[in-house]
XYZ file of C-alpha atoms in Angstrom:
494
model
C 101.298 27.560 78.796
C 97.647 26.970 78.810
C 96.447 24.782 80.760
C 93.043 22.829 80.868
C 91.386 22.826 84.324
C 89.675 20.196 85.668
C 86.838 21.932 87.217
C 84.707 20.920 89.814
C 81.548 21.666 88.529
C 78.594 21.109 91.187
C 75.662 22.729 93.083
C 77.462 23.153 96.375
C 74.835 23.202 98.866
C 72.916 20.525 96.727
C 75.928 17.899 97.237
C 77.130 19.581 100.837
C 73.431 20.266 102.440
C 70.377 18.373 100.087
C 68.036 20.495 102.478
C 68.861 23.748 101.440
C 68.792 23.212 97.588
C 65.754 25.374 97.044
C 67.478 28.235 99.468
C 71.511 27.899 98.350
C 72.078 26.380 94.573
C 75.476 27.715 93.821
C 77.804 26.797 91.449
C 81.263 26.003 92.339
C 84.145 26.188 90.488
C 87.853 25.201 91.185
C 90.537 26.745 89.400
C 94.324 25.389 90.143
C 97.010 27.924 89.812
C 100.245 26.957 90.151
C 101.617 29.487 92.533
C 99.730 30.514 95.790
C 96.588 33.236 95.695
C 98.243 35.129 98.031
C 98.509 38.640 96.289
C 96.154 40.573 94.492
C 92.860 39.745 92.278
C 91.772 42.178 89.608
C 88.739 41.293 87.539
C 88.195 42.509 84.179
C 84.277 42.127 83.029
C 84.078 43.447 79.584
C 87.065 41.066 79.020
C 85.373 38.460 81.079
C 89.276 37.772 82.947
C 90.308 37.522 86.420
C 94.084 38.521 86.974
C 95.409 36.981 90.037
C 99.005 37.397 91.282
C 101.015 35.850 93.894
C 104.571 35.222 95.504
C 106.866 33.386 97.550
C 110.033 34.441 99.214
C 111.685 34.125 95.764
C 109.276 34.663 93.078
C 106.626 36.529 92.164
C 103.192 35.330 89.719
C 100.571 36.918 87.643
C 98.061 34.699 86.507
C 95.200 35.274 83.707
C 91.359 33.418 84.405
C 89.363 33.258 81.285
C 86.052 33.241 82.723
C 84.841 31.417 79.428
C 86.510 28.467 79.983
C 88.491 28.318 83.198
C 91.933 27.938 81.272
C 95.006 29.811 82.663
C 98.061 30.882 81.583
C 100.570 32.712 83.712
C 102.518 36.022 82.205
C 106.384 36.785 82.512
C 106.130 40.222 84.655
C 108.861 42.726 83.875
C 111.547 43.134 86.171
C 110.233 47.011 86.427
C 106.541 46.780 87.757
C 105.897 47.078 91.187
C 101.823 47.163 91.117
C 98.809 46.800 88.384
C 95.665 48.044 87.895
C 93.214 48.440 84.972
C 92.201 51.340 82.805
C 89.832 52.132 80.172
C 92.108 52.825 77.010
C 91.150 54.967 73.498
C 90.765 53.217 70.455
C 90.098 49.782 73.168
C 86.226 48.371 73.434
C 87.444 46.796 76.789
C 89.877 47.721 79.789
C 92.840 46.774 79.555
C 95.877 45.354 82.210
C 97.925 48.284 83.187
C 101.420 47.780 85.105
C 102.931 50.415 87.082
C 106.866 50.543 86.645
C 109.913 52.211 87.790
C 109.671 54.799 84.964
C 105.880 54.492 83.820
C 102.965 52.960 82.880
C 102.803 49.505 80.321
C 99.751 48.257 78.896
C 99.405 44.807 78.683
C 98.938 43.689 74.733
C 97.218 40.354 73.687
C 97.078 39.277 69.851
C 97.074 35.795 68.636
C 97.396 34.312 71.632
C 100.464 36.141 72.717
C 101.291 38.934 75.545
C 103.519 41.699 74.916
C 104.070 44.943 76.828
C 103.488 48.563 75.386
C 104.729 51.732 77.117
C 101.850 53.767 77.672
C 103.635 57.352 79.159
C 106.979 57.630 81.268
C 106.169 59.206 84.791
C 108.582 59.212 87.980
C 106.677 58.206 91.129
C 107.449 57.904 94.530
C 108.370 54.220 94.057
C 112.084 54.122 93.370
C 113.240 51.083 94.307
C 110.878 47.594 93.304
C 110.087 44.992 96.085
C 111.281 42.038 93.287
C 108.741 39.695 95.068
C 105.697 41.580 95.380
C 103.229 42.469 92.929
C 100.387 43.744 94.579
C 96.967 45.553 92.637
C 96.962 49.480 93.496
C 94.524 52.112 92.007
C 96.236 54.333 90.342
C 93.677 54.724 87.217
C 90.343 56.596 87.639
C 87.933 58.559 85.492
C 87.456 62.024 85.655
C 84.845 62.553 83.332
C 86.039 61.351 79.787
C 84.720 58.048 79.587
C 88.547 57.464 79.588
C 91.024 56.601 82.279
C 93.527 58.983 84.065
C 96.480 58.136 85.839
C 97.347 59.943 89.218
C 100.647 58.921 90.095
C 102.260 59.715 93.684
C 105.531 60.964 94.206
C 107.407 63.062 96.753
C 106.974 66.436 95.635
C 104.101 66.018 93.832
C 101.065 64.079 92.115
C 101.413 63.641 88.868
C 98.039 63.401 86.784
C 97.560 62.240 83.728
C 94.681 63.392 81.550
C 93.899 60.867 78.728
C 93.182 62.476 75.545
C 90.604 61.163 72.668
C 93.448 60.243 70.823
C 95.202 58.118 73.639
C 97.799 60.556 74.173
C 98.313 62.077 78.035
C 98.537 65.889 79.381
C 100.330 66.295 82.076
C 99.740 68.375 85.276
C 101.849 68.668 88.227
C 99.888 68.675 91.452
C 101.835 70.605 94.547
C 101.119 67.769 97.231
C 103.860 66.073 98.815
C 104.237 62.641 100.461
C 103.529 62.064 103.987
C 107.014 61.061 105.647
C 107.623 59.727 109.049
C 111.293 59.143 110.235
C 112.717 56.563 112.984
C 114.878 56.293 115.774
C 116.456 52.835 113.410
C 117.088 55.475 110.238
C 114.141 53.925 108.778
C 112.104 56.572 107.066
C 108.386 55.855 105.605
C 107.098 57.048 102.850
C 103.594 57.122 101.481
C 101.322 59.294 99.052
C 98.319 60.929 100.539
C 94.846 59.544 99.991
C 93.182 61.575 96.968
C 89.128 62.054 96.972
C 86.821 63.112 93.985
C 83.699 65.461 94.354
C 82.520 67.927 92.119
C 83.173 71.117 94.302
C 81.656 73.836 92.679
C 78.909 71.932 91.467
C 79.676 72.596 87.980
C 79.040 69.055 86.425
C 83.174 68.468 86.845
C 84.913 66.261 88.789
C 87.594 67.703 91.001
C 90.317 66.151 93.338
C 90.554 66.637 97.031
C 93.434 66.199 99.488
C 94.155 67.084 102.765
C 97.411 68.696 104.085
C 98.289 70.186 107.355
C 94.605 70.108 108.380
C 93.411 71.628 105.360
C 91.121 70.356 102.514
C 93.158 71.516 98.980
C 90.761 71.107 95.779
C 92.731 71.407 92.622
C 89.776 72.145 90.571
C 89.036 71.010 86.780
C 88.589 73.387 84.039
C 86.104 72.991 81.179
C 88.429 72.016 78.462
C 89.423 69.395 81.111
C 93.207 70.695 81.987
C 93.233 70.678 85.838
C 94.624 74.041 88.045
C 98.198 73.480 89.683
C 97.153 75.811 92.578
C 94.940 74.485 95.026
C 91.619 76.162 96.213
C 90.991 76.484 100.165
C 87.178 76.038 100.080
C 87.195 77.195 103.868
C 84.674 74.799 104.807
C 83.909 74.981 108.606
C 85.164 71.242 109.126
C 88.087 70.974 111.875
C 90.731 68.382 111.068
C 93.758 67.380 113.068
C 97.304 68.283 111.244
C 99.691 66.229 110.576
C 101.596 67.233 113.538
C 98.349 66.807 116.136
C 98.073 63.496 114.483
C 101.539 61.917 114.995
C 101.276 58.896 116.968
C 104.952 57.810 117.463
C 106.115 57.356 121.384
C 109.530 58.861 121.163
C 108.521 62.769 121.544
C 107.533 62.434 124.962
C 104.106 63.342 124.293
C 101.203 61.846 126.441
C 98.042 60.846 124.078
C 95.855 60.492 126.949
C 92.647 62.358 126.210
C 93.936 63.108 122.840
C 91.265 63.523 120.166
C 92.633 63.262 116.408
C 90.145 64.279 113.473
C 91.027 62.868 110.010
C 88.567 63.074 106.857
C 87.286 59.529 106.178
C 85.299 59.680 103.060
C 83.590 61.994 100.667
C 80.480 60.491 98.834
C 76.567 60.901 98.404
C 75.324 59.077 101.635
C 71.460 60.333 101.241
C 71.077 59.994 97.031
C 70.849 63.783 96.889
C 73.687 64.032 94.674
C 75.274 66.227 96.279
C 78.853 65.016 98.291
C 78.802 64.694 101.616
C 81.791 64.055 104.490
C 82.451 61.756 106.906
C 84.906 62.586 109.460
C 86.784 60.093 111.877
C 87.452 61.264 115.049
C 89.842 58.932 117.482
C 89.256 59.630 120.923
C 92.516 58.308 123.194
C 92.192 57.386 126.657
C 95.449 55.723 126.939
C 97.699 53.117 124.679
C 94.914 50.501 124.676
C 91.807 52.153 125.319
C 90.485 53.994 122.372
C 87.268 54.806 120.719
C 85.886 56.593 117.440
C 83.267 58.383 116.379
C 81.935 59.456 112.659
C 80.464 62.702 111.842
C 78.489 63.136 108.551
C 78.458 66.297 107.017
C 75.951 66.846 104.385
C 76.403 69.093 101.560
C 74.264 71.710 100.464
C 74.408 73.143 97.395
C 74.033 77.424 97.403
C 74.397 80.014 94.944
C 78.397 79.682 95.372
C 78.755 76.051 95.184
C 78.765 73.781 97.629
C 78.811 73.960 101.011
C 78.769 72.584 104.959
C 77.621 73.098 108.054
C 80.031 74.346 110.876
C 77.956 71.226 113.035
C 77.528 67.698 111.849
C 74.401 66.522 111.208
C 74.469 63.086 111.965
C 77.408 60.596 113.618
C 77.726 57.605 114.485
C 79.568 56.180 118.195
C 81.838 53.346 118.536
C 83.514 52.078 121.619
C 86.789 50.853 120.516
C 88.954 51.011 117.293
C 87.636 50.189 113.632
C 89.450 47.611 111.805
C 87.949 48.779 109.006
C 84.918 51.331 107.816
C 82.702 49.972 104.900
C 80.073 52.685 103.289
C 77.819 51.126 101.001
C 73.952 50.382 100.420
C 73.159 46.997 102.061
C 69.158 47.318 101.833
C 68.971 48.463 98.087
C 67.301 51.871 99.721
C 69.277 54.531 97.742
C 70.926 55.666 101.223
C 74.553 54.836 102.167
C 74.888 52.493 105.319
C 78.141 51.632 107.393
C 79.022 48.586 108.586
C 82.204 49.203 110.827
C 84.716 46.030 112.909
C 86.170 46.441 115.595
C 87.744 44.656 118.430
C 88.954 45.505 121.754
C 92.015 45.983 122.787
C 92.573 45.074 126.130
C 93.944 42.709 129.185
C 90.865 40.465 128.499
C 91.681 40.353 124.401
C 95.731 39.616 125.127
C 94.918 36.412 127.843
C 91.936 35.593 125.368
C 94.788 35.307 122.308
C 97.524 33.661 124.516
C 95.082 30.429 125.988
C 92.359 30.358 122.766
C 94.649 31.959 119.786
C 91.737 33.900 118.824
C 90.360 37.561 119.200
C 86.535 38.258 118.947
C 85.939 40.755 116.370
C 82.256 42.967 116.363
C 80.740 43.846 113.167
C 78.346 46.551 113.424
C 75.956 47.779 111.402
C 73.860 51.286 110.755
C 71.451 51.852 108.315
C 70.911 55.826 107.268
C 67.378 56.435 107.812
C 64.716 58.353 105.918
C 65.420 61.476 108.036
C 69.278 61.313 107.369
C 70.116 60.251 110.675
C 72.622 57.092 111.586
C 70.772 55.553 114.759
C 72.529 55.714 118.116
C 72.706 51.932 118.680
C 73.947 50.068 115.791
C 71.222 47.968 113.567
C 72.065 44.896 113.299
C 75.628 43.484 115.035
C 77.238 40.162 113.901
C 80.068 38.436 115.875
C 83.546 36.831 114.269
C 86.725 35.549 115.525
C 90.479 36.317 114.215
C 92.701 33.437 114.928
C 96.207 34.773 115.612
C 99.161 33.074 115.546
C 101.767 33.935 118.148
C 104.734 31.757 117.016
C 103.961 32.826 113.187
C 103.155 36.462 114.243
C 100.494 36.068 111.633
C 96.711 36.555 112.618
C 93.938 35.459 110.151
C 90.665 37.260 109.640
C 86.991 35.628 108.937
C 85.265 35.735 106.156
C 82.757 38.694 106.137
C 81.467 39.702 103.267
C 78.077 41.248 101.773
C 76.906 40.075 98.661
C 73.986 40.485 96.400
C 72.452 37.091 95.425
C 69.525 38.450 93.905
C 70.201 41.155 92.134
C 67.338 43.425 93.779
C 70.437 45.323 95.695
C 69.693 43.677 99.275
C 72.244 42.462 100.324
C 73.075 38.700 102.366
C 75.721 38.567 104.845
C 78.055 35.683 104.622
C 79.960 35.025 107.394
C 82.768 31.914 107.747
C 83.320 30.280 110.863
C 85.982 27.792 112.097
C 87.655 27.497 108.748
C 85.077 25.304 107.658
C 81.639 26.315 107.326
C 79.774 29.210 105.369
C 77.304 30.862 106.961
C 74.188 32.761 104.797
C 72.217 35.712 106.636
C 69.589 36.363 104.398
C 68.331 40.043 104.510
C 65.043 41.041 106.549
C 62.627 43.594 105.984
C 62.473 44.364 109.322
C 65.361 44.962 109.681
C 68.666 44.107 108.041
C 69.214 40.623 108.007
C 67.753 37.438 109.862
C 68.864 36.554 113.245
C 68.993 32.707 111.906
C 71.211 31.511 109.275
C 71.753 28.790 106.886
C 74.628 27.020 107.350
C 77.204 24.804 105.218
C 79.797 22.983 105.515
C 83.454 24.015 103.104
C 86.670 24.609 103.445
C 87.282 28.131 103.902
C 90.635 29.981 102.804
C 93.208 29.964 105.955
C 92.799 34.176 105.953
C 89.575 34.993 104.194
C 90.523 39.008 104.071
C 91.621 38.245 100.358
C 87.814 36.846 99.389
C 86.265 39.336 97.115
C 83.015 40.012 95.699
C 82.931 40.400 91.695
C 80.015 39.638 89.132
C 81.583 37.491 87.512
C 78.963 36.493 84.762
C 77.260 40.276 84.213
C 73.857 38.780 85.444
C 73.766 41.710 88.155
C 74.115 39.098 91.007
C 77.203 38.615 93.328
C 79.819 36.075 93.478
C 82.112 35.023 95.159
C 86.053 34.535 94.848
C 88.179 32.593 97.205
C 91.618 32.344 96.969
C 93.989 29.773 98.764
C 97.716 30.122 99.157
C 100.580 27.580 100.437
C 99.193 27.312 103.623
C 95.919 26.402 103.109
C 95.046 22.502 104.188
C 96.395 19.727 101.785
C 94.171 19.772 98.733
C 93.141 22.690 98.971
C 96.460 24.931 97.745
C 97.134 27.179 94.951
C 93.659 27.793 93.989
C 91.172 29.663 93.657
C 87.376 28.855 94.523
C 84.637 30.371 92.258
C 80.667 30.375 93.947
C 78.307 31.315 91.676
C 75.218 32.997 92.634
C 72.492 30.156 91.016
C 70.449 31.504 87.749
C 66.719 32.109 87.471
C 64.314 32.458 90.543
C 65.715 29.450 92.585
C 68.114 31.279 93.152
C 69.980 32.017 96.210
C-alpha cells in the first residue's frame, strides 16, 4: 500500500551546525520503511527508484523509493528468488528490476500502478536450494557491448551466459568453469562461483571474459557477430598466480603457512587512462596465523602487434603491513589515474586485549594516489584512522562509516568519515595533497553498522549522495529507515 512519508525536510548542517552553512548545506531526507534496512539497496536512475530489501528471522522485504515523492510501497517477493539485480531490457527506455530464481530470471512489470512478474529465460544455477529469509542484491547482469544486458549465471559445472538479442530474446553459451568447492571435517561443503573479469584481450574493440582456474588466466573470447567461444584461450601471460591448491588455507592438512606467499589476481582495469587493461595482483605474505601482510603488483598492459600484452616484472606495487579488509580502486582526485585506498587492521595480542577492555578495533585507511610516472608511492598518501566496535556477547562487530563522495561534481572527491555513532565528519580534498588534515564536523545519528551506507546520485546533477540505512537495532527513533543527504544545489554547495 502506498504510503505518504512524512519527510524531514531540512538543511542539516544549517539546523545541526549554523557555522558551517556556507561549507555543508545538505538536504536531508527521512524515509520510514516498515521492515529494517538491513539487506540490500539497488538504485535505479533512469527510473528515479531506490529498491531496498530487508529481513528478520522470519520474513523477508523488498521495498520500492520513488525518488519523486518519497512514497513507498513494499512488493510480495516470490517464494523462488534468492537475489536481484537490474538490467537494461529491449524494447524498455529504462532498467528494469530483475530477480534471480530457482529456475531463472523474472523481470519485474509495473502498469497502472500494479507489479507483476514476467519470466525472462529459464537457467539452472548453482543456487539450488533458497535461503527463504534472505534477499540480498548480486550482479549477475552486465553489458558486453550491446547497449543491452547479459546475464552470467554461476553454476557447478559451468557459467551460463546469456547474450541478449535486439529482439529481447537470449543465446545461450555454456562456459567450461566450475565452482570453487571446499569440503569440512562437519560434512559441510561450500560452494561458490568464481569471480569473472572483463577486458578486451585482443584489443579488437570486444569485450571478453576472464577467469582464473588452477593458477591460470582462461579468456573465453567474443566473436564479431557477438556469440562467445566455449573453449578458453591461455593468453600465457608471464603473471605467476597461486593455484587453488597453494592457496588453501584450511588447518586440517597439516600444512604449516609460515612463510607462505599466496598470489591471487585482484583486479583488471585501466589504472593510467591509457585504455588499455591493466592487472593488479594480491600477494599475501604469511608469517604465522596472525601475522600477515600484502602487497599489490600492477601490471600494465601494452598493446603489440598480437594483442595485448605484460611484462614478466611488475611495474609498480604497492606494500602493506597487515591484512586488507577491503581494496577500493577508483579516482579520488578527478586526475584520470586510478588510486587505491586499502583498510586494514592488525591482528594481534595488542588488537584482542584492545577488543576485550574497549570493544573496539582501530582500523587504518590508507591511501595512494598513481602518479604522473605510473608509479604508486612507497608510503601511502594520505592515511585516515577509524574504529570497529565489536561485540563479543553478540559476536557481531560494526564498521565506521567511510566513504568517498563527490560533492561537487568536479570528480574530487571528500572523505566522510563517522565517528562514535554520532557525528559526521567532512575531509574536504586538498590540492596538495589528497584531502585536508582538518575536518568539519557534525553532529547525527549514524546507522549502528555504517558498511551498508552507499553512495548513489540520486538526483542526476553529477554530485554524490548519500544513503543511510537503519535496521532494528538502531537507537529508538531512529529504526526502519532510511536517511537520504543530499549534496546542496548551485555553488554553495558542499
Amino acid at each position: 500500500m502506498l504510503k505518504l512519508l512524512q519527510t524531514s525536510r531540512c538543511w542539516l548542517l544549517a539546523l545541526l551546525c549554523p557555522a558551517l552553512v556556507q561549507a555543508f548545506p545538505m538536504h536531508k531526507v527521512t524515509v520510514p520503511l516498515g521492515h529494517p534496512a538491513n539487506g540490500s539497496i539497488l538504485h535505479l536512475p533512469e527510473q528515479r527508484q531506490l529498491w531496498v530489501s530487508g529481513f528478520s528471522q522470519y520474513e523477508r522485504w523488498l521495498t520500492q523509493v520513488d525518488l519523486s515523492n518519497y512514497q513507498t510501497r513494499s512488493i510480495a517477493v516470490p517464494e523462488q528468488a534468492q537475489y536481484f539485480s537490474q538490467a537494461k531490457l529491449a524494447g524498455q527506455d529504462a532498467e528494469q528490476l530483475v530477480l534471480l530464481t530457482l529456475d531463472g530470471i523474472l523481470q519485474l512489470e509495473q502498469r497502472d500502478g500494479q507489479f507483476s512478474w514476467r519470466q525472462l529465460l529459464r537457467t539452472e544455477s548453482i543456487f539450488r536450494v533458497i535461503d527463504p529469509v534472505r534477499l540480498r542484491e548480486r550482479n549477475f547482469s552486465l553489458d558486453l557491448g550491446s547497449g543491452l544486458s547479459d546475464f552470467l549465471i554461476p553454476d557447478f559445472q559451468a557459467y551460463h551466459l546469456y547474450r541478449q538479442q535486439a529482439d529481447g530474446s537470449f543465446r545461450h553459451f555454456a562456459l567450461p568453469v566450475s565452482a570453487r568447492i571446499q569440503t569440512w571435517n562437519n560434512n559441510r561443503a561450500d560452494y561458490s562461483g568464481r569471480r569473472y573479469f572483463t577486458l578486451d584481450a585482443n584489443l579488437d574493440g570486444l569485450t571478453d571474459l576472464l577467469f582464473v582456474q588452477e593458477g591460470q588466466m582462461q579468456i573465453y573470447v567474443q566473436q564479431s557477430d557477438g556469440s562467445f567461444s566455449t573453449e578458453p584461450w591461455l593468453p600465457g601471460w608471464p603473471v605467476t598466480l597461486s593455484t587453488e591448491q597453494q592457496a588453501d588455507q584450511r588447518s586440517d592438512a597439516g600444512r604449516s603457512y609460515s612463510g607462505q606467499n599466496i598470489s591471487s589476481l585482484e583486479e583488471v582495469r585501466d589504472l593510467d587512462g591509457d585504455g588499455i587493461p591493466d592487472l593488479v595482483v594480491r600477494i599475501e605474505q604469511i608469517a604465522d596465523a596472525l601475522e600477515r601482510s600484502a602487497r599489490f603488483q600492477v601490471y600494465f598492459g601494452r598493446q603489440i602487434e598480437a594483442g595485448l600484452s605484460f611484462p614478466a616484472q611488475f611495474d609498480t606495487e604497492i606494500k602493506v603491513d597487515s591484512v586488507p579488509t577491503e581494496v577500493v580502486i577508483a579516482d579520488f582526485n578527478g586526475d584520470g589515474r586510478a588510486d587505491f585506498y586499502i583498510p586494514t587492521t592488525k591482528i594481534g595480542v595488542g588488537t584482542i586485549v584492545r577488543v576485550l577492555l574497549r570493544g573496539s578495533a582501530n582500523l587504518d585507511v590508507d591511501f595512494y594516489l598513481l602518479a604522473a610516472n605510473r608509479r604508486y608511492p612507497a608510503k601511502a598518501n594520505f592515511r585516515q584512522q577509524a574504529k570497529i566496535d565489536v561485540s563479543i556477547s553478540n559476536l557481531r562487530f560494526d564498521m565506521p562509516l567511510f566513504e568517498l563522495v563527490d560533492l561537487r561534481g568536479d570528480g574530487r572527491k571528500h572523505l566522510v568519515l563517522g565517528e562514535a555513532g554520532n557525528e559526521l565528519r567532512f575531509f574536504a580534498p586538498d590540492a596538495r595533497g589528497l584531502f585536508n588534515r582538518n575536518s568539519d564536523r557534525v553532529q547525527f545519528i549514524l546507522p549502528r553498522d555504517a558498511s551498508r551506507v552507499r553512495v548513489f546520485d540520486l538526483t542526476a546533477d553529477g554530485k554524490s549522495d548519500l544513503v543511510l540505512p537503519y535496521d532494528s537495532l538502531d537507537a529508538e527513533g531512529q529504526r526502519n529507515q532510511l536517511i537520504l543527504l543530499f549534496s546542496a544545489n548551485g555553488e554553495a554547495g558542499l
